[in-house]
Short mmCIF file of C-alpha atoms and ligand atoms in Angstrom, two decimals:
data_model
loop_
_atom_site.label_atom_id
_atom_site.label_comp_id
_atom_site.label_asym_id
_atom_site.label_seq_id
_atom_site.Cartn_x
_atom_site.Cartn_y
_atom_site.Cartn_z
CA MET A 1 2.47 7.03 -6.91
CA GLN A 2 3.08 6.17 -3.29
CA GLY A 3 2.84 2.43 -2.75
CA LYS A 4 1.98 1.56 -6.35
CA ARG A 5 3.53 -1.69 -7.54
CA ILE A 6 5.15 -1.29 -10.90
CA LEU A 7 6.42 -4.36 -12.72
CA LEU A 8 8.90 -3.34 -15.41
CA GLY A 9 9.66 -5.69 -18.29
CA ILE A 10 12.89 -4.96 -20.15
CA THR A 11 13.65 -6.48 -23.54
CA GLY A 12 16.82 -6.46 -25.62
CA GLY A 13 17.00 -3.12 -27.39
CA ILE A 14 19.54 -0.32 -27.12
CA ALA A 15 16.97 1.90 -25.36
CA ALA A 16 17.19 -0.49 -22.39
CA TYR A 17 19.93 1.70 -20.89
CA LYS A 18 17.33 4.47 -20.41
CA ILE A 19 15.28 2.27 -18.09
CA ALA A 20 17.67 3.16 -15.28
CA PHE A 21 16.22 6.70 -15.42
CA LEU A 22 12.64 5.42 -15.46
CA ILE A 23 13.33 3.28 -12.38
CA ARG A 24 14.78 6.35 -10.61
CA LEU A 25 11.69 8.42 -11.41
CA LEU A 26 9.35 5.68 -10.21
CA LYS A 27 11.26 5.09 -6.97
CA LYS A 28 11.42 8.83 -6.26
CA SER A 29 7.64 9.02 -6.60
CA GLY A 30 7.21 6.40 -3.86
CA ALA A 31 6.36 3.45 -6.12
CA GLU A 32 7.61 -0.09 -5.55
CA VAL A 33 9.46 -1.45 -8.58
CA LYS A 34 10.25 -5.02 -9.60
CA CYS A 35 11.91 -5.85 -12.92
CA ILE A 36 11.87 -8.79 -15.28
CA MET A 37 14.41 -8.88 -18.09
CA THR A 38 14.61 -11.05 -21.18
CA PRO A 39 18.00 -12.81 -21.37
CA ALA A 40 18.96 -10.66 -24.42
CA SER A 41 18.34 -7.39 -22.58
CA SER A 42 21.24 -7.99 -20.17
CA ASP A 43 23.59 -7.18 -23.09
CA PHE A 44 22.18 -3.65 -23.01
CA ILE A 45 21.78 -2.97 -19.29
CA SER A 46 23.32 -4.84 -16.41
CA PRO A 47 20.87 -6.71 -14.14
CA LEU A 48 23.01 -5.40 -11.26
CA VAL A 49 22.11 -1.81 -12.19
CA VAL A 50 18.44 -2.73 -12.52
CA SER A 51 18.42 -4.62 -9.23
CA THR A 52 20.31 -1.89 -7.34
CA LEU A 53 18.05 0.92 -8.55
CA SER A 54 14.81 -1.01 -8.10
CA GLU A 55 15.95 -2.35 -4.69
CA ASN A 56 14.61 -5.77 -5.65
CA PRO A 57 15.96 -8.97 -7.17
CA VAL A 58 15.62 -9.13 -10.97
CA GLY A 59 13.81 -12.02 -12.65
CA ILE A 60 15.42 -13.29 -15.87
CA GLU A 61 15.07 -17.06 -16.01
CA PHE A 62 12.24 -19.25 -14.72
CA TRP A 63 14.60 -20.63 -12.14
CA ASN A 64 17.77 -19.51 -10.44
CA LYS A 65 20.38 -22.19 -11.05
CA ASP A 66 22.52 -21.08 -8.08
CA ASP A 67 20.04 -21.71 -5.31
CA GLY A 68 17.37 -23.78 -7.04
CA THR A 69 14.59 -21.23 -6.36
CA TRP A 70 12.22 -20.32 -9.14
CA ASN A 71 10.71 -17.06 -10.31
CA ASN A 72 6.98 -17.48 -10.19
CA HIS A 73 5.34 -15.67 -13.12
CA VAL A 74 1.93 -16.11 -11.45
CA ASP A 75 3.15 -14.28 -8.32
CA TYR A 76 4.51 -11.43 -10.46
CA GLY A 77 1.12 -11.24 -12.19
CA LEU A 78 -0.69 -11.02 -8.85
CA TRP A 79 1.78 -8.57 -7.30
CA ALA A 80 1.78 -5.87 -9.97
CA ASP A 81 -0.64 -2.96 -10.22
CA ILE A 82 0.62 -2.44 -13.77
CA PHE A 83 3.06 -4.20 -16.13
CA VAL A 84 5.14 -1.78 -18.19
CA ILE A 85 7.29 -3.30 -20.94
CA ALA A 86 9.93 -0.83 -22.08
CA PRO A 87 11.70 -1.00 -24.39
CA LEU A 88 9.63 -3.53 -26.30
CA THR A 89 11.46 -5.12 -29.23
CA ALA A 90 9.82 -6.32 -32.44
CA ASN A 91 10.71 -9.87 -31.37
CA THR A 92 8.92 -9.76 -27.98
CA LEU A 93 6.05 -7.81 -29.56
CA SER A 94 5.45 -10.60 -32.08
CA LYS A 95 5.60 -13.23 -29.34
CA MET A 96 3.12 -11.30 -27.22
CA ALA A 97 0.77 -10.99 -30.20
CA SER A 98 0.90 -14.73 -30.86
CA GLY A 99 0.75 -15.88 -27.23
CA SER A 100 4.23 -17.40 -27.30
CA CYS A 101 5.67 -18.04 -23.86
CA ASP A 102 9.31 -19.10 -24.01
CA ASN A 103 10.71 -16.85 -21.28
CA LEU A 104 9.78 -15.46 -17.87
CA LEU A 105 8.70 -12.06 -19.21
CA LEU A 106 6.25 -13.61 -21.70
CA ALA A 107 4.84 -16.06 -19.14
CA THR A 108 4.30 -13.12 -16.79
CA TYR A 109 2.50 -11.17 -19.54
CA LEU A 110 0.09 -14.08 -19.97
CA SER A 111 -0.38 -14.29 -16.17
CA MET A 112 -1.03 -10.56 -15.60
CA LYS A 113 -4.05 -9.70 -13.48
CA SER A 114 -3.77 -5.97 -14.17
CA ASN A 115 -3.09 -3.98 -17.31
CA THR A 116 -0.04 -4.00 -19.52
CA VAL A 117 1.50 -0.90 -21.10
CA ILE A 118 4.18 -1.12 -23.79
CA ALA A 119 6.76 1.31 -25.12
CA PRO A 120 8.05 -0.14 -28.41
CA ALA A 121 11.52 0.75 -29.67
CA MET A 122 13.13 -0.37 -32.90
CA ASP A 123 14.73 0.89 -36.07
CA LEU A 124 12.45 2.91 -38.36
CA ASP A 125 12.00 0.22 -41.03
CA MET A 126 11.14 -2.40 -38.43
CA TYR A 127 8.66 0.00 -36.82
CA ALA A 128 7.10 0.85 -40.19
CA HIS A 129 6.87 -2.81 -41.24
CA PRO A 130 3.31 -4.06 -41.74
CA THR A 131 4.05 -7.01 -39.41
CA THR A 132 4.85 -4.62 -36.56
CA ALA A 133 1.73 -2.55 -37.29
CA ARG A 134 -0.36 -5.73 -37.35
CA ASN A 135 1.11 -6.96 -34.05
CA LEU A 136 0.54 -3.59 -32.38
CA THR A 137 -3.08 -3.56 -33.56
CA GLN A 138 -3.47 -7.07 -32.17
CA LEU A 139 -2.10 -6.04 -28.75
CA GLU A 140 -4.27 -2.93 -28.69
CA SER A 141 -7.35 -5.04 -29.28
CA ASP A 142 -6.14 -7.36 -26.49
CA GLY A 143 -6.37 -4.38 -24.13
CA VAL A 144 -2.70 -3.41 -24.03
CA GLU A 145 -2.00 0.33 -23.85
CA ILE A 146 0.64 1.55 -26.30
CA ILE A 147 3.03 4.43 -25.71
CA PRO A 148 4.00 5.09 -29.34
CA ALA A 149 7.60 5.29 -30.44
CA GLU A 150 8.85 8.80 -31.15
CA ASP A 151 10.65 10.52 -34.02
CA GLY A 152 14.34 11.32 -33.90
CA GLN A 153 17.81 9.97 -34.31
CA LEU A 154 18.08 6.21 -33.98
CA ALA A 155 20.99 4.10 -32.74
CA SER A 156 21.54 2.90 -36.32
CA GLY A 157 22.37 6.47 -37.32
CA LEU A 158 19.14 6.77 -39.28
CA GLU A 159 16.44 9.33 -38.50
CA GLY A 160 12.78 8.45 -38.21
CA THR A 161 10.10 6.95 -35.98
CA GLY A 162 11.21 4.17 -33.67
CA ARG A 163 12.85 5.79 -30.62
CA MET A 164 11.42 4.62 -27.34
CA ALA A 165 9.35 7.34 -25.66
CA GLU A 166 11.53 9.18 -23.11
CA PRO A 167 11.48 7.90 -19.50
CA GLU A 168 9.65 11.12 -18.43
CA THR A 169 6.91 10.42 -21.00
CA ILE A 170 6.54 6.80 -19.88
CA PHE A 171 6.47 7.96 -16.25
CA SER A 172 3.69 10.48 -16.86
CA LYS A 173 1.66 7.86 -18.82
CA ILE A 174 1.91 5.56 -15.79
CA GLU A 175 0.79 8.44 -13.55
CA ASP A 176 -2.17 9.16 -15.87
CA TYR A 177 -3.07 5.49 -15.85
CA PHE A 178 -3.43 5.44 -12.05
CA GLU A 179 -5.03 8.87 -11.89
CA SER A 180 -7.82 7.83 -14.28
CA ARG A 181 -8.56 4.73 -12.21
CA LYS A 182 -8.91 6.37 -8.81
CA ASP A 183 -12.19 5.53 -7.13
CA PRO A 184 -14.40 8.63 -6.60
CA LYS A 185 -15.38 7.19 -3.23
CA ILE A 186 -11.77 7.69 -2.07
CA LYS A 187 -10.18 10.28 -4.38
CA GLY A 188 -10.28 13.76 -2.81
CA LYS A 189 -11.97 12.48 0.38
CA LYS A 190 -10.58 13.36 3.79
CA VAL A 191 -9.85 10.60 6.26
CA VAL A 192 -8.57 10.64 9.82
CA ILE A 193 -6.62 7.58 10.93
CA THR A 194 -5.35 6.84 14.42
CA ALA A 195 -2.32 4.55 14.74
CA GLY A 196 0.17 3.15 17.21
CA PRO A 197 0.12 3.02 21.01
CA THR A 198 -0.36 5.82 23.50
CA TYR A 199 2.07 6.45 26.34
CA GLU A 200 0.64 7.59 29.65
CA ASN A 201 3.22 9.25 31.87
CA ILE A 202 3.81 8.06 35.41
CA ASP A 203 6.69 10.44 36.08
CA PRO A 204 9.24 12.24 33.84
CA VAL A 205 10.96 8.97 32.87
CA ARG A 206 8.27 6.26 33.06
CA PHE A 207 5.06 5.57 31.29
CA ILE A 208 2.32 3.00 30.70
CA GLY A 209 2.34 1.84 27.07
CA ASN A 210 1.75 -1.21 24.92
CA HIS A 211 3.35 -3.21 22.09
CA SER A 212 1.45 -1.64 19.19
CA SER A 213 3.86 -0.84 16.31
CA GLY A 214 1.53 1.38 14.30
CA LYS A 215 2.17 -0.74 11.17
CA MET A 216 -1.52 -1.39 10.44
CA GLY A 217 -2.54 2.28 10.67
CA PHE A 218 0.42 3.42 8.58
CA ALA A 219 -0.38 0.80 5.91
CA ILE A 220 -3.98 2.05 5.82
CA ALA A 221 -2.77 5.65 5.49
CA GLU A 222 -0.43 4.70 2.63
CA LYS A 223 -3.20 2.93 0.73
CA PHE A 224 -5.65 5.83 1.17
CA LEU A 225 -2.96 8.22 -0.10
CA ALA A 226 -2.22 5.97 -3.09
CA ASP A 227 -5.94 6.06 -3.93
CA GLY A 228 -5.95 9.87 -3.85
CA ALA A 229 -7.40 10.62 -0.39
CA GLU A 230 -6.31 13.44 1.89
CA VAL A 231 -5.08 11.81 5.09
CA VAL A 232 -4.69 13.03 8.64
CA LEU A 233 -2.65 10.39 10.43
CA VAL A 234 -2.70 10.80 14.20
CA ALA A 235 0.12 8.60 15.44
CA GLY A 236 1.10 7.67 18.95
CA PRO A 237 4.80 7.01 19.69
CA THR A 238 6.15 4.84 16.86
CA LYS A 239 9.40 4.50 14.93
CA LEU A 240 7.50 4.59 11.65
CA ASN A 241 7.56 7.57 9.34
CA LEU A 242 5.63 8.53 6.25
CA GLU A 243 5.98 11.49 3.94
CA ALA A 244 3.65 11.99 1.02
CA PRO A 245 1.69 14.74 -0.69
CA GLY A 246 -1.78 14.88 0.84
CA LEU A 247 -0.59 13.64 4.25
CA LYS A 248 -0.80 15.53 7.53
CA LEU A 249 1.07 13.49 10.14
CA LEU A 250 0.27 14.53 13.70
CA ARG A 251 2.49 12.91 16.30
CA VAL A 252 0.96 12.61 19.77
CA ARG A 253 1.90 10.79 22.96
CA SER A 254 -1.08 10.30 25.26
CA ALA A 255 -4.74 9.40 24.71
CA GLU A 256 -5.74 12.94 25.69
CA GLU A 257 -3.43 14.40 23.03
CA MET A 258 -4.78 11.91 20.47
CA LEU A 259 -8.35 12.89 21.33
CA ALA A 260 -7.57 16.60 20.94
CA ALA A 261 -6.02 15.99 17.50
CA VAL A 262 -9.01 13.91 16.37
CA GLN A 263 -11.50 16.47 17.73
CA ALA A 264 -9.86 19.22 15.67
CA GLU A 265 -10.17 17.21 12.42
CA TRP A 266 -13.27 15.02 12.68
CA GLU A 267 -15.95 17.45 11.55
CA SER A 268 -14.25 18.08 8.20
CA CYS A 269 -13.59 14.38 7.54
CA ASP A 270 -15.47 11.92 5.35
CA TYR A 271 -14.06 8.78 6.95
CA GLY A 272 -12.42 7.74 10.20
CA VAL A 273 -10.35 4.59 10.67
CA PHE A 274 -9.28 4.15 14.28
CA SER A 275 -6.59 1.52 14.59
CA ALA A 276 -4.65 2.97 17.54
CA ALA A 277 -4.13 0.84 20.63
CA VAL A 278 -5.18 3.52 23.08
CA ALA A 279 -4.34 2.92 26.75
CA ASP A 280 -7.63 2.43 28.58
CA TYR A 281 -6.29 4.02 31.78
CA ARG A 282 -3.72 6.64 32.76
CA PRO A 283 -2.12 7.50 36.09
CA ALA A 284 -4.38 9.82 38.09
CA ASP A 285 -1.38 11.92 39.09
CA VAL A 286 1.82 12.37 37.13
CA ALA A 287 4.78 12.85 39.49
CA GLU A 288 6.84 15.92 38.68
CA GLN A 289 10.06 14.27 39.82
CA LYS A 290 11.27 10.73 39.20
CA ILE A 291 9.60 8.46 41.75
CA LYS A 292 12.24 7.04 44.14
CA LYS A 293 12.09 3.40 45.15
CA SER A 294 11.31 3.03 48.82
CA ASP A 295 8.71 0.51 50.02
CA GLU A 296 8.44 -3.15 48.96
CA GLU A 297 5.23 -2.37 47.16
CA MET A 298 3.85 0.62 45.41
CA SER A 299 0.60 1.26 43.64
CA ILE A 300 -0.41 3.71 40.99
CA ARG A 301 -3.98 4.91 40.93
CA LEU A 302 -5.32 4.81 37.39
CA ILE A 303 -8.23 6.72 35.91
CA LYS A 304 -10.10 6.03 32.70
CA ASN A 305 -8.89 7.56 29.45
CA PRO A 306 -11.36 9.10 27.02
CA ASP A 307 -12.65 6.68 24.38
CA ILE A 308 -11.62 8.51 21.21
CA LEU A 309 -13.52 6.22 18.86
CA LYS A 310 -16.70 6.55 20.93
CA TRP A 311 -16.34 10.33 20.88
CA ALA A 312 -16.13 10.22 17.06
CA GLY A 313 -19.16 7.88 16.91
CA ASP A 314 -21.18 10.18 19.17
CA ASN A 315 -20.24 13.16 17.00
CA LYS A 316 -20.79 11.48 13.63
CA LYS A 317 -22.86 13.12 10.89
CA ASP A 318 -22.53 11.51 7.44
CA GLN A 319 -19.09 10.11 8.04
CA ILE A 320 -18.21 6.43 7.77
CA LEU A 321 -16.48 5.30 10.94
CA VAL A 322 -14.36 2.17 11.23
CA GLY A 323 -13.04 0.75 14.49
CA PHE A 324 -10.81 -2.15 15.40
CA ALA A 325 -11.35 -4.91 17.91
CA LEU A 326 -8.43 -6.89 19.25
CA GLU A 327 -9.76 -9.61 21.51
CA THR A 328 -8.49 -12.76 23.11
CA ASN A 329 -11.92 -14.32 23.64
CA ASP A 330 -15.56 -14.06 22.44
CA LEU A 331 -14.32 -12.00 19.49
CA GLU A 332 -17.56 -11.69 17.55
CA LEU A 333 -19.76 -11.00 20.55
CA ASN A 334 -17.42 -8.29 21.85
CA ALA A 335 -17.01 -6.79 18.38
CA GLN A 336 -20.79 -6.61 17.93
CA LYS A 337 -21.13 -4.80 21.29
CA LYS A 338 -18.39 -2.32 20.32
CA LEU A 339 -19.96 -1.69 16.94
CA ASN A 340 -23.23 -0.67 18.61
CA LYS A 341 -21.80 1.15 21.61
CA LYS A 342 -19.40 3.28 19.56
CA ASN A 343 -21.86 3.89 16.68
CA LEU A 344 -19.55 2.39 14.03
CA ASN A 345 -20.30 1.54 10.42
CA PHE A 346 -18.02 -1.45 10.54
CA ILE A 347 -15.47 -3.04 12.79
CA VAL A 348 -12.27 -4.86 11.87
CA MET A 349 -11.65 -7.80 14.14
CA ASN A 350 -8.40 -9.54 14.83
CA THR A 351 -7.33 -11.86 17.55
CA LEU A 352 -3.96 -12.39 19.18
CA MET A 353 -4.78 -16.13 18.95
CA ASP A 354 -4.07 -16.21 15.19
CA PRO A 355 -0.34 -16.82 14.64
CA GLY A 356 1.17 -13.85 12.77
CA ALA A 357 -1.76 -11.54 13.50
CA GLY A 358 -1.79 -8.34 15.53
CA PHE A 359 0.91 -6.41 17.36
CA GLY A 360 4.31 -5.93 15.73
CA HIS A 361 3.79 -8.49 12.95
CA ASP A 362 3.92 -7.65 9.26
CA THR A 363 0.89 -9.81 8.66
CA ASN A 364 -2.63 -9.73 9.98
CA LYS A 365 -5.72 -11.90 9.79
CA ILE A 366 -8.96 -10.01 9.98
CA SER A 367 -12.69 -10.34 9.67
CA ILE A 368 -15.14 -7.49 9.24
CA LEU A 369 -18.57 -7.06 10.77
CA ASP A 370 -20.77 -4.19 9.63
CA ASP A 371 -23.87 -2.50 11.02
CA HIS A 372 -26.08 -4.44 8.56
CA ASN A 373 -24.83 -7.62 10.21
CA ASN A 374 -22.70 -8.63 7.21
CA PHE A 375 -19.68 -10.66 8.19
CA LYS A 376 -16.61 -11.32 6.04
CA SER A 377 -13.50 -13.29 6.90
CA PHE A 378 -10.15 -12.82 5.17
CA GLU A 379 -7.02 -14.94 4.82
CA LYS A 380 -3.82 -14.07 6.69
CA LYS A 381 -2.12 -11.40 4.55
CA SER A 382 0.53 -8.69 4.69
CA LYS A 383 -0.67 -5.55 6.48
CA LYS A 384 -0.49 -3.73 3.11
CA GLU A 385 -2.91 -6.22 1.60
CA VAL A 386 -5.11 -6.06 4.69
CA ALA A 387 -5.21 -2.25 4.26
CA LYS A 388 -6.44 -2.77 0.69
CA ASP A 389 -9.15 -5.19 1.87
CA ILE A 390 -10.37 -2.67 4.47
CA ILE A 391 -10.47 0.18 1.93
CA ASP A 392 -12.18 -2.04 -0.67
CA TYR A 393 -14.79 -2.88 1.98
CA LEU A 394 -15.31 0.82 2.59
CA LYS A 395 -15.65 1.50 -1.16
CA ASN A 396 -18.43 -1.10 -1.43
CA TYR A 397 -20.13 -0.18 1.84
CA ASN A 398 -23.54 1.49 1.66
CA SER A 399 -24.81 3.03 4.87
O1 C5P B 401 -12.90 -0.75 23.49
P1 C5P B 401 -11.67 -1.14 22.79
O2 C5P B 401 -10.44 -0.47 23.31
O3 C5P B 401 -11.45 -2.62 22.69
O4 C5P B 401 -11.95 -0.65 21.29
C1 C5P B 401 -11.00 -0.73 20.29
C2 C5P B 401 -11.27 0.34 19.27
O5 C5P B 401 -11.54 1.58 19.91
C3 C5P B 401 -10.09 0.60 18.37
O6 C5P B 401 -10.59 1.03 17.12
C4 C5P B 401 -9.36 1.73 19.11
O7 C5P B 401 -8.57 2.52 18.24
C5 C5P B 401 -10.50 2.53 19.69
N1 C5P B 401 -10.23 3.18 20.98
C6 C5P B 401 -10.16 4.55 21.07
N2 C5P B 401 -9.98 5.14 22.29
C7 C5P B 401 -9.86 4.42 23.42
C8 C5P B 401 -9.93 3.02 23.34
C9 C5P B 401 -10.10 2.44 22.12
O8 C5P B 401 -10.24 5.23 20.05
N3 C5P B 401 -9.68 5.02 24.56
#
């Protein structure tokens, strides 16, 4: 569940203490977790525990009285890939069924852009009550997925149906949810991604490099993996790391090494996304010993590096190939030329002129031009969201 955004809603039932285990399972699987609690639930599990395990602030009230900031239910609704309410009490269930909205959790439920899953938990008589059955039927017909309560011993000492499904069960339902929604255009496909800078050695201690952080390529890799693709990430020198099932991370240093890695993988790939900032030139000769300073001036003779993206374009069969264009002027004209010259299916353009876009930043502002002359501009967004836009474009692209 690498990179999936799970919004957990916790209501005031004794089973709330078990949510700590669910959060652990989700975090271990690579998901991002944010939690919203009803005020009553903090009697059953401390917000500090929830916040510490989820590594995010917890939303309880609409606004935080200490610093005057407010918790925006609309933002929660946009952020989440799924809203899981566990445990769900009879009280919150009835409010959800009637559209009541007197706390942050309920307002978020009404603002959700993606699906909601509930794990009810209550005493057996409450669970068996016709009102509860009616409310559950109502939610089901509203599109909410129900993880039924289980049989067993209840906190009241009674035995019967009403126990919240175990955290492991809820976790595997969430996994199934995402599994069933994976796009066949991405799931099981193999993609090669280049990322980061290349370093071209001058001597044993010096090199020619650039400011690329690799963040964009790593975000693209993460999103492909989350959507079920098999990813070969060929990364130039970067501090970033990524570990995930389905990922082959090949660390390289120079353009020549990057080319060799791509050449070994390209034929078996379905897609290529080349976001690396490859050095255009490298020193013609690499000194074996550290170059001593002597004269007032020195020059280094540079020779052209291989164009890795062009090589992939020239050796393309049915693959979809995506390149990047970082320009400081005549962006569209230069992008169009690159698209043709390198035989690309589409090109992602960004310019260093846009504040917050490009090298080192966490945000990027892109536009996409494809080989059918379609052009699409996007807002400035986080690199994670930009990765989603690029992959969505690929899903809808017809060659
Ligand atoms: O020609 P230019 O360097 O501007 O093209 C940028 C695109 O080409 C990027 O997608 C980049 O990853 C790729 N590229 C490459 N090998 C090079 C130079 C650029 O793969 N030597």
